[in-house]
Short mmCIF file of C-alpha atoms in Angstrom, two decimals:
data_model
loop_
_atom_site.label_atom_id
_atom_site.label_comp_id
_atom_site.label_asym_id
_atom_site.label_seq_id
_atom_site.Cartn_x
_atom_site.Cartn_y
_atom_site.Cartn_z
CA MET A 527 81.73 80.34 68.00
CA ARG A 528 81.30 84.08 68.67
CA LEU A 529 82.79 86.56 66.14
CA TYR A 530 83.93 90.11 67.03
CA THR A 531 84.15 93.00 64.62
CA LEU A 532 87.37 95.05 64.39
CA PRO A 533 85.96 98.03 66.36
CA ALA A 534 84.81 95.66 69.10
CA LEU A 535 88.27 94.06 69.31
CA LEU A 536 89.94 97.47 69.59
CA GLY A 537 87.58 98.45 72.39
CA LEU A 538 88.30 95.21 74.25
CA SER A 539 92.07 95.76 73.93
CA LEU A 540 91.81 99.29 75.35
CA LEU A 541 89.74 97.98 78.26
CA LEU A 542 92.42 95.38 79.11
CA LEU A 543 95.20 97.98 78.93
CA HIS A 544 93.40 100.21 81.45
CA THR A 545 92.58 97.45 83.93
CA ALA A 546 95.97 95.62 83.91
CA PRO A 547 98.02 98.28 85.80
CA ALA A 548 95.42 98.48 88.55
CA ALA A 549 95.51 94.72 89.07
CA ALA A 550 99.30 94.69 89.11
CA GLN A 551 99.37 97.49 91.69
CA SER A 552 97.05 95.66 94.10
CA THR A 553 99.16 92.47 94.07
CA ALA A 554 102.39 94.42 94.53
CA THR A 555 101.16 96.17 97.69
CA THR A 556 100.16 92.96 99.45
CA PRO A 557 103.71 91.94 100.48
CA ASN A 558 104.40 95.49 101.68
CA MET A 559 101.33 95.39 103.91
CA ALA A 560 102.46 92.08 105.39
CA LEU A 561 105.95 93.48 105.96
CA ALA A 562 104.57 96.51 107.75
CA THR A 563 102.54 94.28 110.03
CA SER A 564 105.56 92.16 111.02
CA ASP A 565 107.72 95.27 111.52
CA ASN A 566 105.32 96.43 114.26
CA LEU A 567 106.24 93.36 116.34
CA LEU A 568 109.02 93.57 118.89
CA ASP A 569 112.02 91.45 117.86
CA VAL A 570 113.23 89.05 120.57
CA ALA A 571 116.82 87.98 119.92
CA VAL A 572 117.63 84.30 120.48
CA SER A 573 120.65 82.10 119.79
CA ASP A 574 121.52 78.40 119.85
CA SER A 575 124.15 78.78 122.59
CA SER A 576 122.29 80.76 125.28
CA THR A 577 118.75 81.10 126.61
CA THR A 578 116.54 84.15 126.22
CA TYR A 579 114.13 84.89 129.08
CA LEU A 580 110.72 86.57 128.75
CA VAL A 581 108.93 87.50 132.00
CA PHE A 582 105.26 88.57 132.18
CA GLY A 583 102.90 89.97 134.79
CA GLY A 584 100.88 86.79 135.15
CA PRO A 585 101.11 83.01 134.76
CA VAL A 586 101.85 81.93 131.20
CA SER A 587 99.35 79.37 129.91
CA LEU A 588 100.08 79.31 126.16
CA VAL A 589 103.05 79.83 123.84
CA ASP A 590 102.46 79.49 120.10
CA VAL A 591 105.56 79.72 117.86
CA GLY A 592 105.04 79.96 114.11
CA MET A 593 108.02 77.75 113.17
CA ALA A 594 107.95 75.61 116.30
CA GLY A 595 110.45 73.10 114.90
CA ASN A 596 113.25 75.68 114.95
CA TYR A 597 113.02 76.72 118.60
CA LEU A 598 113.05 75.16 122.09
CA VAL A 599 110.43 76.71 124.36
CA LYS A 600 109.78 76.12 128.07
CA ILE A 601 107.11 77.64 130.33
CA GLU A 602 107.69 78.11 134.05
CA ALA A 603 105.21 80.18 136.10
CA ASN A 604 105.23 83.69 134.57
CA ALA A 605 108.38 83.16 132.50
CA VAL A 606 109.15 81.72 129.06
CA PHE A 607 112.59 80.34 128.14
CA VAL A 608 113.50 80.29 124.43
CA ARG A 609 116.51 78.95 122.54
CA ALA A 610 117.16 78.31 118.84
CA LYS A 611 117.74 74.66 117.89
CA ARG A 612 120.44 75.55 115.37
CA LYS A 613 122.23 78.55 113.91
CA HIS A 614 120.61 81.06 111.55
CA VAL A 615 117.01 79.85 111.89
CA PRO A 616 114.52 82.14 110.09
CA PRO A 617 112.44 84.69 112.05
CA THR A 618 109.01 83.61 113.22
CA PRO A 619 106.10 85.22 115.13
CA MET A 620 105.31 84.13 118.68
CA LEU A 621 102.03 84.49 120.59
CA ILE A 622 101.94 84.24 124.40
CA ARG A 623 98.91 84.21 126.71
CA TYR A 624 99.58 85.29 130.30
CA GLY A 625 96.69 85.58 132.72
CA SER A 626 93.81 86.87 130.61
CA LYS A 627 96.03 88.90 128.26
CA TYR A 628 97.95 88.21 125.06
CA TRP A 629 101.36 89.35 123.84
CA MET A 630 102.75 88.94 120.34
CA GLY A 631 106.30 89.39 119.13
CA ARG A 632 108.84 87.93 116.72
CA LEU A 633 111.78 85.61 117.36
CA VAL A 634 114.93 86.61 115.47
CA TYR A 635 118.21 84.70 115.50
CA ALA A 636 121.38 86.47 116.68
CA ASP A 637 124.83 84.95 117.22
CA ARG A 638 125.27 87.03 120.38
CA PRO A 639 121.99 88.48 121.65
CA VAL A 640 122.63 91.89 123.15
CA LEU A 641 119.64 91.46 125.46
CA GLN A 642 118.72 88.15 127.09
CA LEU A 643 116.09 89.22 129.66
CA TYR A 644 112.86 90.75 128.32
CA ASP A 645 110.71 92.10 131.17
CA PHE A 646 107.05 92.56 130.14
CA GLN A 647 105.60 92.68 133.67
CA LYS A 648 104.34 96.25 133.26
CA ASP A 649 101.22 95.97 131.11
CA GLY A 650 103.00 93.86 128.51
CA ALA A 651 105.45 96.65 127.60
CA LEU A 652 109.19 96.01 127.56
CA SER A 653 110.92 97.40 130.64
CA ILE A 654 114.69 97.75 131.19
CA ASN A 655 115.88 98.56 134.71
CA GLY A 656 112.36 99.65 135.62
CA LYS A 657 112.04 102.01 132.62
CA SER A 658 109.59 101.36 129.80
CA VAL A 659 111.05 100.97 126.32
CA SER A 660 109.31 101.59 123.00
CA SER A 661 107.51 98.49 121.71
CA THR A 662 109.21 99.03 118.35
CA GLY A 663 112.42 97.63 119.78
CA ALA A 664 114.31 100.80 120.75
CA ALA A 665 117.77 100.16 122.16
CA PRO A 666 117.61 99.38 125.89
CA GLU A 667 119.61 101.32 128.46
CA ASN A 668 121.16 98.19 129.96
CA GLU A 669 124.91 98.71 129.49
CA LEU A 670 125.62 95.05 128.81
CA ALA A 671 122.72 94.87 126.33
CA LEU A 672 124.34 97.32 123.89
CA ASP A 673 126.79 96.36 121.18
CA LYS A 674 128.93 99.41 121.96
CA GLU A 675 129.60 98.03 125.45
CA ARG A 676 131.54 94.96 124.31
CA GLU A 677 134.57 96.23 126.21
CA LYS A 678 132.57 96.04 129.45
CA LYS A 679 131.66 92.44 128.67
CA ALA A 680 135.38 91.78 128.30
CA VAL A 681 135.94 93.25 131.78
CA VAL A 682 133.25 90.96 133.23
CA GLU A 683 134.79 87.89 131.60
CA GLY A 684 138.20 88.97 132.87
CA LYS A 685 136.93 89.06 136.46
CA LEU A 686 135.31 85.66 136.02
CA SER A 687 138.68 84.37 134.85
CA GLN A 688 140.22 85.68 138.08
CA LEU A 689 137.52 83.98 140.12
CA ARG A 690 138.29 80.62 138.48
CA LYS A 691 141.79 80.78 139.95
CA ALA A 692 140.64 81.51 143.53
CA ARG A 693 140.66 78.94 146.31
CA GLU A 694 137.29 77.58 147.46
CA GLU A 695 135.74 79.51 150.34
CA HIS A 696 132.11 78.44 150.88
CA GLN A 697 131.89 74.65 151.03
CA ALA A 698 129.00 74.73 153.54
CA VAL A 699 126.50 76.18 151.03
CA ALA A 700 125.69 72.98 149.15
CA VAL A 701 122.94 70.61 148.01
CA VAL A 702 123.11 66.87 147.23
CA ASP A 703 120.65 65.13 144.90
CA ASN A 704 120.81 62.09 142.60
CA ASP A 705 124.50 61.53 143.44
CA LEU A 706 125.28 65.07 142.29
CA VAL A 707 126.71 67.75 144.58
CA LEU A 708 126.27 71.46 143.84
CA SER A 709 128.04 73.91 146.14
CA LEU A 710 129.06 77.56 146.19
CA ALA A 711 132.84 77.85 145.87
CA ASN A 712 133.40 81.62 145.63
CA VAL A 713 131.46 84.87 145.42
CA ARG A 714 132.63 88.43 144.72
CA ASN A 715 130.97 91.79 144.07
CA ASP A 716 131.80 94.95 142.21
CA LYS A 717 129.68 98.07 141.71
CA ASP A 718 127.63 96.45 138.92
CA PHE A 719 127.71 92.65 139.25
CA THR A 720 127.89 89.66 141.56
CA TYR A 721 130.37 87.01 140.42
CA LEU A 722 129.62 83.40 141.39
CA ARG A 723 131.67 80.22 141.10
CA PHE A 724 129.98 76.88 141.71
CA LYS A 725 131.46 73.43 142.24
CA VAL A 726 129.70 70.39 140.75
CA ILE A 727 130.71 66.87 141.82
CA ASN A 728 129.31 64.19 139.52
CA LYS A 729 129.37 60.87 141.38
CA THR A 730 127.52 59.05 138.60
CA ASN A 731 128.81 57.47 135.40
CA ILE A 732 126.57 59.67 133.24
CA ASP A 733 127.78 63.09 132.07
CA TYR A 734 125.88 66.08 133.45
CA ASN A 735 125.34 68.50 130.57
CA VAL A 736 124.32 71.89 131.98
CA ASP A 737 121.71 73.27 129.59
CA PHE A 738 121.21 76.60 131.33
CA THR A 739 121.19 78.02 134.84
CA ASP A 740 118.33 80.00 136.38
CA PHE A 741 118.86 82.71 139.00
CA GLN A 742 115.97 84.09 141.06
CA LEU A 743 116.02 86.58 143.91
CA VAL A 744 113.52 85.33 146.52
CA GLU A 745 112.22 87.64 149.26
CA ASN A 746 109.89 87.03 152.25
CA ALA A 747 110.45 83.29 151.98
CA GLN A 748 109.83 82.43 155.63
CA LYS A 749 107.06 79.88 156.03
CA LYS A 750 104.13 79.92 158.39
CA PHE A 751 102.85 76.75 159.99
CA LEU A 752 101.67 74.41 157.18
CA ALA A 753 101.62 77.29 154.69
CA ARG A 754 103.91 79.63 152.82
CA LYS A 755 103.56 83.36 153.09
CA LYS A 756 101.41 84.78 150.33
CA ASN A 757 103.64 87.83 149.87
CA GLU A 758 106.70 85.86 148.74
CA ALA A 759 108.30 87.66 145.80
CA ARG A 760 110.49 86.17 143.07
CA ARG A 761 112.55 88.14 140.59
CA PRO A 762 114.41 86.46 137.72
CA LEU A 763 118.03 87.54 137.23
CA ALA A 764 119.51 86.82 133.81
CA PRO A 765 123.23 85.96 133.86
CA SER A 766 125.38 88.61 132.18
CA GLY A 767 128.46 86.42 131.92
CA GLY A 768 129.45 82.77 131.96
CA ARG A 769 129.84 79.82 129.64
CA PRO A 770 126.73 77.96 128.39
CA ASN A 771 126.51 74.24 127.67
CA GLN A 772 129.16 73.12 130.16
CA VAL A 773 129.60 69.38 130.70
CA ILE A 774 130.61 67.72 133.96
CA THR A 775 131.68 64.25 132.86
CA GLY A 776 130.94 61.19 134.96
CA ARG A 777 133.06 60.63 138.08
CA THR A 778 134.66 64.09 137.84
CA THR A 779 134.42 67.52 139.46
CA GLY A 780 133.81 70.69 137.51
CA TYR A 781 133.32 74.40 138.13
CA LEU A 782 130.77 76.86 136.71
CA THR A 783 131.17 80.65 136.79
CA TYR A 784 128.52 83.31 136.24
CA ALA A 785 128.02 87.05 136.62
CA ILE A 786 124.57 88.37 137.54
CA PRO A 787 123.39 91.97 138.05
CA LEU A 788 124.21 93.30 141.53
CA TYR A 789 121.22 93.41 143.88
CA ALA A 790 120.50 94.12 147.55
CA ALA A 791 118.55 91.53 149.54
CA THR A 792 117.22 91.52 153.10
CA GLU A 793 118.01 88.93 155.76
CA ARG A 794 114.91 86.99 154.70
CA GLY A 795 115.97 86.90 151.07
CA TYR A 796 118.20 84.49 149.19
CA LEU A 797 119.43 83.74 145.69
CA GLU A 798 117.91 80.56 144.24
CA VAL A 799 120.24 78.91 141.72
CA THR A 800 118.78 76.16 139.51
CA LEU A 801 120.88 73.96 137.22
CA ARG A 802 118.94 72.28 134.41
CA GLU A 803 120.17 69.30 132.41
CA LEU A 804 120.04 69.31 128.61
CA ASN A 805 118.91 65.70 128.06
CA GLY A 806 117.68 64.60 131.45
CA ALA A 807 115.62 65.46 134.51
CA ARG A 808 118.35 65.86 137.13
CA VAL A 809 117.67 69.38 138.37
CA LEU A 810 119.79 70.91 141.14
CA VAL A 811 118.42 73.80 143.24
CA LEU A 812 120.81 75.66 145.56
CA PRO A 813 119.64 78.48 147.87
CA VAL A 814 122.43 80.97 148.58
CA PRO A 815 121.71 83.08 151.72
CA SER A 816 121.73 86.82 151.18
CA ARG A 817 124.27 87.37 153.98
CA VAL A 818 126.84 85.33 152.02
CA ILE A 819 126.52 87.65 149.02
CA ASN A 820 126.11 90.86 151.02
CA ARG A 821 129.37 90.21 152.92
CA ALA A 822 131.37 89.04 149.91
CA SER A 823 134.67 90.68 149.07
CA THR A 824 135.03 93.02 146.12
CA ILE A 825 136.86 92.12 142.94
#
């Protein structure tokens, strides 16, 4: 057993008093450093009732979500679809590899995401209406993506309500698959949006639960002999209005209404509408010719 004299004990005590604050300071700054690192990531708002779309400038080959059990993730070509599995899930980082590049952001739950389409096709930077936005998550200039424009959302929903009361006009634009019929019932335009109403006839005994609906503007889609033109262009269009998670019960007919941003297409372009089922593989794809939308009445 080693014995210390009184002067030696006093010296040891003074040494401990001088070193303790320094140690405490180093441990206290660690969480702040981690917080600063996460704050540099762009927050991507997601909810459990609608789908958030992320589009990149190359094919997506990998999506790594920190808390994977809290989110539903789907990869399709150069796009990633994300939805929360339940309400108020905690934030988590997300890493995406597209082409030979990587992008990293953070998923954050929001009851009503103010932005549902994140366009990263320009060098991985967020772009709204063709304009680059700060990677720190600055407010986008999309009118419907801002909280202060809730009154405009109400106007959009009001016009969709009017469209639900209209008589069917376009029964010829339809597709039949797996005893399901998807057809275009009505279409209207205003200066900002195209309003679409679809008719779904479920001839089966199994309910068709619409998980979410994809809209893509397709241009230069004419095919050559035994090959498709290489310059075909596809542009995702996120719906700005409509009701998610709609169910068409077995042996019934239902209607779906959506508002998408107004666009101008050529005679060789069309709007590709894809209905995806929540718990099943019955996918319906309906091409809507551009002339039908271009000649639609105003609302």
